[in-house]
């Protein structure tokens, strides 16, 4: 097989289990072993070291995780690396194992496919410099396809546990920031881990800090995900944590994705804290700590969020979709001398400058918990921090499939022609400083909102986001846009056209 087809951005993803028609297994034992050898070869080249290289390996709750771990661990050991299998872990914790005193592994591997269905799995890789880029994954897979070996004698394979040390880092951060050993005493905080790897947060972080966690849900790892997909963007998942907050009268509800690199929350009034709202809250916190900082977000954030950040004294820098894109842009700005403390997607992928620019859902939650405890002392609530956020009256998304093999050229042509079309339309104006697709603002006579049409990073489709500040406005915008889209017969726009009727 072509190993490069397993690359998904800066990760490796594939099918590890039977069970879904039309999705044959791609992560066979020999493939996983080759990937392990490929990573060993890449790490030797990257570090310039041959002797004594140490790698940690962790996995989320997926049913195939233990098997894939055994294959890649033994392969890397045979290639000459000393490997420690941590068992159940989170993706951010695996990076932290490379920089935490007393551990400081040369590399780390996390076995996960994030929120994808139960049959999928994959690999994420880290060094002390952070997560690998797409170009690094290409090189690892090229090594995997080759017959090259390290030529080293076998290393050692041991087992260990890191989540306790990682959780202690988070708990101590909250203690230090609040000046209290048990700053969450008196708070009811519930967690929905969705049977992923996030259940540790209850017993290892919240309980030691004094929180009452009764009413938390689905903390036990179960890779069949029997209750809901662990995903803060999933409607059923958010309904579950919202229900838990309302049933228990909790002060805060927390939800993680499978490998805990993303998080969402529910406030005490039952309102969801995700997408634009969680970005706004984190922006408010960071702009108080770092006045004037730049907040980098993905391309589909709302006009109201941009206004909120600017009113708080910050700079909103809307960039491309893709969490690596957003993080790398924030890093680039800092290197250019423009302070940027937060890079975050509406999906819940968020990375802070103060935390290695690591997208870590649990770390984002620690910032919320610090603020929750401070607010109780100083007389404010989390809700009050985003009370001035203007939210859209309507928000819809359409994902229009491109019915061609050469989908990128076709999709880009649609975007280019729409951009030219928009310049001539009454009531339409191209958004300035747009880095992805075409974003158009529409005045009050044409829907009172905006739309963004962009080309998917990996799939043959054009996602379309529409927001309006008035009820019925999204339909107006869709109707105007549908007149243009109808001309493209290789674009499946049926859902948009039906919505616009």
XYZ file of C-alpha atoms in Angstrom:
501
model
C 0.000 0.000 0.000
C 0.995 3.640 -0.400
C 1.958 4.636 3.131
C 1.676 8.329 2.304
C -2.100 7.870 2.092
C -2.058 7.372 5.862
C -0.940 10.967 6.411
C -3.662 13.257 7.714
C -2.080 16.664 8.085
C 0.433 16.356 10.906
C -0.889 12.957 12.064
C -1.087 9.397 10.787
C -4.635 8.037 10.582
C -6.069 4.766 9.348
C -8.594 1.992 9.895
C -7.617 -0.388 12.682
C -10.769 -2.512 13.087
C -13.370 -4.151 10.885
C -16.961 -3.130 11.372
C -17.843 -0.397 8.891
C -18.644 -1.422 5.318
C -16.310 0.037 2.728
C -13.581 0.785 5.263
C -10.999 -2.006 5.042
C -8.219 -2.199 7.637
C -5.099 -0.217 6.757
C -3.223 -0.284 10.075
C -2.000 -3.876 9.884
C 0.762 -5.162 12.138
C 3.476 -4.846 9.486
C 2.351 -1.285 8.698
C 2.511 -0.243 12.361
C 5.888 -1.883 12.781
C 7.194 -0.081 9.711
C 5.912 3.216 11.118
C 7.730 2.526 14.378
C 10.964 1.861 12.483
C 10.332 4.977 10.398
C 9.971 7.123 13.517
C 13.169 5.651 14.958
C 15.083 6.517 11.786
C 13.558 10.017 11.718
C 14.366 10.647 15.399
C 17.981 9.563 14.952
C 18.318 11.953 12.015
C 16.518 14.753 13.898
C 18.552 14.522 17.113
C 21.865 13.406 15.693
C 21.976 10.797 18.464
C 22.231 7.064 18.059
C 22.883 5.809 21.568
C 20.421 6.132 24.430
C 17.425 7.595 22.622
C 14.321 7.325 24.830
C 10.699 7.368 23.639
C 7.416 7.300 25.567
C 4.211 5.786 24.164
C 0.626 6.389 25.255
C -2.852 5.625 23.930
C -6.441 6.686 24.387
C -9.358 4.354 25.058
C -9.808 3.007 21.538
C -10.404 -0.735 21.262
C -7.412 -1.168 18.962
C -5.062 0.974 21.041
C -3.427 -1.713 23.137
C -2.651 -3.851 20.095
C -1.204 -0.949 18.098
C 0.867 0.066 21.119
C 2.389 -3.388 21.424
C 3.358 -3.371 17.740
C 4.937 0.067 17.619
C 6.657 -0.346 20.997
C 8.313 -3.608 19.996
C 9.267 -2.198 16.593
C 10.968 0.876 18.058
C 12.708 -1.288 20.651
C 14.003 -3.587 17.898
C 15.254 -0.447 16.112
C 17.430 0.426 19.105
C 15.291 2.878 21.103
C 14.556 2.577 24.815
C 10.762 2.648 24.970
C 8.426 3.168 27.919
C 4.780 2.206 27.461
C 2.612 4.521 29.593
C -0.661 2.798 28.744
C -3.701 5.083 28.995
C -2.747 8.725 28.502
C -3.799 11.979 26.877
C -2.173 13.525 23.833
C -0.980 16.662 25.698
C 0.499 14.503 28.454
C 2.625 12.669 25.920
C 4.233 15.919 24.808
C 4.736 16.916 28.441
C 6.689 13.702 29.008
C 9.403 15.175 26.765
C 9.841 18.382 28.808
C 8.927 17.438 32.390
C 11.864 17.217 34.769
C 12.674 13.623 35.641
C 11.179 12.280 32.399
C 12.490 14.322 29.443
C 12.047 11.709 26.723
C 13.636 12.413 23.346
C 10.364 11.637 21.592
C 6.806 10.587 22.298
C 4.088 8.712 20.419
C 0.367 9.015 21.089
C -1.972 6.407 19.637
C -5.279 8.118 18.879
C -7.704 9.137 16.163
C -9.262 11.923 18.244
C -13.072 11.936 17.860
C -13.265 9.663 14.801
C -15.404 6.471 14.864
C -14.401 3.424 16.898
C -12.774 1.595 13.963
C -10.193 4.337 13.326
C -6.859 4.898 15.001
C -3.546 6.533 14.324
C -0.322 8.059 15.614
C 0.755 11.528 16.761
C 4.436 12.248 17.351
C 6.269 14.745 19.558
C 9.761 15.918 20.374
C 10.756 18.560 22.903
C 10.129 21.123 20.147
C 6.437 20.181 20.023
C 4.207 18.253 17.642
C 5.567 17.219 14.282
C 4.656 19.009 11.067
C 3.148 17.437 7.950
C 6.577 17.417 6.295
C 7.963 15.371 9.193
C 5.157 12.822 8.810
C 5.950 12.515 5.099
C 9.550 11.734 5.987
C 8.588 9.170 8.633
C 6.309 7.396 6.156
C 9.037 7.474 3.504
C 11.393 5.801 5.982
C 8.619 3.299 6.788
C 8.257 2.355 3.110
C 12.014 1.897 2.732
C 14.026 -1.125 3.789
C 16.462 1.044 5.770
C 17.294 -0.015 9.320
C 19.053 1.775 12.169
C 21.735 -0.880 12.480
C 21.490 -0.634 16.268
C 21.152 -3.441 18.773
C 17.776 -3.738 20.479
C 16.809 -1.253 23.180
C 14.805 -1.822 26.349
C 11.007 -1.937 26.663
C 9.548 -0.932 30.026
C 6.144 0.126 31.328
C 5.323 3.241 33.302
C 2.656 5.790 34.186
C 2.703 9.535 33.571
C -0.853 10.807 34.034
C -0.389 11.308 37.785
C 2.635 13.534 37.202
C 0.834 15.437 34.448
C -2.278 15.928 36.602
C -0.121 17.220 39.452
C 1.321 19.881 37.124
C -2.220 21.104 36.367
C -3.368 20.976 40.002
C -0.293 22.850 41.223
C -0.829 25.559 38.612
C -4.316 26.167 39.997
C -3.019 26.151 43.579
C -0.273 28.643 42.758
C -2.567 30.992 40.841
C -5.217 31.046 43.578
C -2.933 30.871 46.630
C -4.993 28.053 48.098
C -4.403 24.341 48.632
C -8.058 23.519 47.938
C -9.334 26.432 45.847
C -12.307 24.487 44.461
C -13.895 23.701 47.836
C -17.563 24.616 47.728
C -17.837 24.170 43.967
C -19.764 21.408 42.194
C -17.902 20.616 38.951
C -18.976 17.769 36.687
C -17.023 16.132 33.880
C -18.214 14.166 30.854
C -15.243 12.224 29.481
C -17.324 10.370 26.881
C -15.477 7.129 27.824
C -12.285 8.599 26.383
C -9.009 9.306 28.185
C -10.222 12.361 30.132
C -11.679 10.616 33.187
C -8.418 11.173 35.087
C -9.323 14.844 35.513
C -11.924 14.061 38.180
C -9.831 11.991 40.602
C -6.412 13.448 39.862
C -7.165 17.182 39.467
C -10.622 18.243 40.671
C -10.997 16.078 43.786
C -7.552 16.950 45.245
C -8.446 20.626 44.805
C -11.608 20.168 46.868
C -14.291 20.082 44.169
C -17.497 18.076 44.527
C -17.615 16.010 41.321
C -20.759 13.981 41.989
C -22.803 13.661 38.808
C -19.826 13.328 36.458
C -20.433 11.000 33.523
C -18.746 8.350 31.412
C -15.354 8.517 33.087
C -14.406 4.886 32.469
C -12.439 4.292 29.244
C -14.453 2.358 26.658
C -13.368 2.524 23.049
C -16.762 1.471 21.732
C -18.033 4.886 22.927
C -21.397 3.486 24.076
C -22.888 6.787 25.259
C -21.813 9.426 22.749
C -18.824 10.431 20.670
C -16.278 12.254 22.860
C -16.348 15.516 20.936
C -17.212 19.037 22.186
C -18.599 19.833 18.729
C -21.056 16.917 18.788
C -24.647 17.892 19.580
C -25.399 14.755 21.618
C -22.198 15.149 23.622
C -22.995 18.759 24.504
C -26.559 17.814 25.418
C -25.129 15.211 27.798
C -22.880 17.584 29.747
C -25.580 20.273 29.745
C -28.012 17.771 31.251
C -25.428 16.838 33.898
C -24.985 20.494 34.880
C -28.713 21.105 35.156
C -29.425 17.880 37.076
C -26.715 18.546 39.663
C -26.866 22.334 39.833
C -23.174 22.387 39.009
C -21.077 25.532 38.916
C -19.322 24.265 35.782
C -19.500 21.329 33.403
C -16.459 20.118 31.464
C -16.343 17.919 28.375
C -13.253 16.508 26.665
C -12.645 14.852 23.345
C -11.186 11.340 23.240
C -7.514 12.241 23.684
C -8.076 15.460 25.703
C -6.439 17.914 23.308
C -9.827 19.679 23.032
C -12.393 20.775 25.592
C -15.728 22.484 25.915
C -17.706 23.566 28.931
C -21.174 24.439 30.199
C -21.723 27.362 32.562
C -23.872 27.242 35.686
C -26.849 28.738 33.835
C -26.801 25.807 31.390
C -25.350 27.789 28.482
C -22.729 26.122 26.326
C -19.182 27.415 26.404
C -17.767 26.349 23.075
C -16.940 27.755 19.630
C -16.945 31.591 19.747
C -17.940 31.693 23.415
C -14.970 29.745 24.776
C -12.627 31.803 22.589
C -14.192 34.974 24.007
C -13.810 33.842 27.617
C -10.197 32.794 27.203
C -9.504 36.044 25.339
C -10.965 38.069 28.214
C -8.730 36.241 30.691
C -5.572 36.565 28.614
C -6.175 40.198 27.667
C -6.340 41.059 31.360
C -3.059 39.217 31.918
C -1.437 40.445 28.674
C -3.032 43.723 27.540
C -3.019 44.244 23.779
C -2.096 40.677 22.868
C -3.140 39.148 19.567
C -5.673 36.314 19.551
C -5.259 34.040 16.519
C -8.382 32.109 15.510
C -9.552 30.041 12.584
C -11.438 31.538 9.668
C -15.041 30.882 10.741
C -15.152 32.929 13.934
C -17.972 35.457 14.193
C -18.050 39.198 13.684
C -19.231 39.553 17.273
C -16.112 37.801 18.557
C -13.847 40.155 16.601
C -15.683 43.128 18.102
C -15.445 41.627 21.612
C -11.671 41.105 21.367
C -11.143 44.631 20.041
C -13.298 46.147 22.812
C -11.148 44.291 25.359
C -8.092 45.973 23.867
C -6.844 42.987 21.909
C -6.072 42.274 18.281
C -8.120 39.616 16.501
C -6.161 37.820 13.796
C -8.466 35.501 11.837
C -6.433 32.843 9.984
C -6.894 29.482 8.240
C -8.715 26.409 9.501
C -6.565 23.608 10.901
C -5.163 23.666 14.408
C -1.549 23.454 13.216
C -2.158 26.413 10.910
C -3.540 28.518 13.742
C -0.777 27.556 16.177
C 1.988 28.091 13.632
C 0.608 31.522 12.756
C 0.639 32.567 16.407
C 4.221 31.317 16.751
C 5.166 33.241 13.589
C 3.681 36.462 14.945
C 5.636 36.122 18.174
C 8.846 35.563 16.276
C 8.099 38.694 14.257
C 7.774 40.684 17.480
C 3.959 40.751 17.794
C 2.833 39.260 21.098
C 0.235 36.513 20.627
C -0.775 34.580 23.726
C -3.556 32.398 22.311
C -4.099 30.351 19.171
C -7.496 28.657 19.089
C -9.990 27.076 16.689
C -13.752 27.068 17.099
C -13.410 23.259 17.346
C -11.919 23.697 20.834
C -8.291 23.173 19.804
C -6.558 25.872 21.825
C -2.880 26.526 22.530
C -1.320 29.094 24.854
C 2.095 30.698 24.615
C 2.583 30.091 28.340
C 2.136 26.332 27.759
C 4.525 25.541 24.885
C 1.795 26.360 22.328
C 0.463 22.881 23.098
C -3.176 22.276 22.168
C -4.309 20.943 25.524
C -7.967 20.777 26.527
C -7.134 20.081 30.163
C -4.850 23.121 30.339
C -7.567 25.361 28.888
C -9.885 24.066 31.592
C -7.329 24.923 34.292
C -7.506 28.547 33.123
C -11.299 28.431 33.543
C -11.008 26.867 37.002
C -8.562 29.520 38.162
C -10.997 32.167 36.987
C -13.926 30.406 38.652
C -12.114 30.431 42.007
C -10.948 34.037 41.614
C -14.436 35.166 40.667
C -15.889 33.765 43.860
C -13.396 35.803 45.905
C -13.752 39.003 43.884
C -17.472 38.892 43.158
C -17.791 38.023 39.483
C -18.774 34.954 37.465
C -17.544 33.306 34.283
C -20.813 34.330 32.652
C -20.146 37.986 33.417
C -16.820 37.925 31.562
C -18.583 37.384 28.230
C -21.781 39.337 28.912
C -20.904 41.874 26.197
C -20.269 39.265 23.493
C -22.635 39.845 20.571
C -23.760 36.464 19.295
C -25.346 35.800 15.905
C -29.075 35.253 15.669
C -28.469 32.408 13.213
C -25.540 30.241 12.200
C -25.567 27.413 9.648
C -22.985 25.314 7.829
C -23.217 23.418 4.539
C -20.630 20.930 3.329
C -20.885 20.723 -0.445
C -19.195 17.724 -2.046
C -17.129 18.238 -5.192
C -17.934 15.423 -7.627
C -14.534 15.286 -9.345
C -11.199 13.571 -8.749
C -9.357 16.839 -9.401
C -11.408 18.539 -6.717
C -8.840 21.103 -5.571
C -8.613 22.880 -8.922
C -12.397 22.886 -9.326
C -13.001 24.123 -5.797
C -10.431 26.885 -6.095
C -12.016 28.020 -9.345
C -15.408 28.328 -7.622
C -13.810 30.425 -4.870
C -11.955 32.662 -7.335
C -15.044 33.280 -9.428
C -17.174 33.939 -6.343
C -14.622 36.494 -5.153
C -14.875 38.355 -8.464
C -18.680 38.069 -8.394
C -18.878 39.451 -4.846
C -17.071 42.645 -5.817
C -19.909 43.511 -8.211
C -22.877 42.658 -5.964
C -24.882 45.377 -4.274
C -24.751 45.087 -0.491
C -21.811 42.668 -0.575
C -18.247 43.510 0.475
C -15.170 41.326 0.633
C -13.816 41.006 4.175
C -10.342 42.534 4.567
C -7.356 40.479 5.779
C -8.905 37.155 4.830
C -6.476 34.228 4.609
C -8.753 31.391 3.498
C -11.359 31.031 0.792
C -13.659 33.997 0.270
C -15.387 35.767 3.153
C -18.130 38.281 2.293
C -20.003 40.707 4.543
C -23.630 41.494 3.634
C -25.493 44.622 4.724
C -28.909 44.795 6.414
C -30.751 44.681 3.107
C -29.034 41.458 2.049
C -29.124 39.294 5.159
C -27.216 41.322 7.758
C -24.311 38.931 8.227
C -21.517 37.140 6.408
C -20.565 33.941 4.636
C -17.277 32.109 4.180
C -16.707 29.600 1.393
C -13.468 27.658 1.645
C -11.828 24.525 0.308
C -11.475 21.657 2.786
C -7.915 20.886 3.829
C -8.142 17.198 2.950
C -11.541 16.246 1.550
C -13.293 16.882 -1.805
C -15.743 19.457 -0.512
C -16.398 23.161 -0.083
C -17.592 24.012 3.440
C -19.860 27.070 3.572
C -20.519 28.941 6.817
C -23.278 31.546 7.072
C -24.050 33.790 10.045
C -26.665 36.511 10.407
C -27.508 39.012 13.115
C -31.235 38.772 12.414
C -33.770 35.946 12.391
C -34.322 34.844 8.808
C -31.122 36.483 7.655
C -29.255 33.242 7.035
C -31.929 32.202 4.561
C -31.629 35.550 2.757
C -27.875 35.128 2.453
C -28.268 31.521 1.295
C -30.790 32.586 -1.350
C -28.459 35.217 -2.784
C -25.532 32.820 -2.783
C -27.548 29.932 -4.266
C -28.105 31.943 -7.443
C -24.345 31.901 -8.007
C -23.711 28.310 -6.842
C -26.375 26.769 -9.124
C -24.106 27.242 -12.129
C -21.573 24.655 -10.880
C -22.851 21.204 -11.855
C -19.962 19.323 -10.194
C -20.836 20.784 -6.807
C -23.487 19.062 -4.704
C -25.276 22.132 -3.351
C -28.709 20.537 -2.853
C -28.806 21.228 0.904
C -27.990 24.922 0.380
C -30.529 25.303 -2.434
C -33.286 23.585 -0.434
C -32.529 25.727 2.618
C -32.750 28.874 0.504
C -36.225 28.075 -0.868
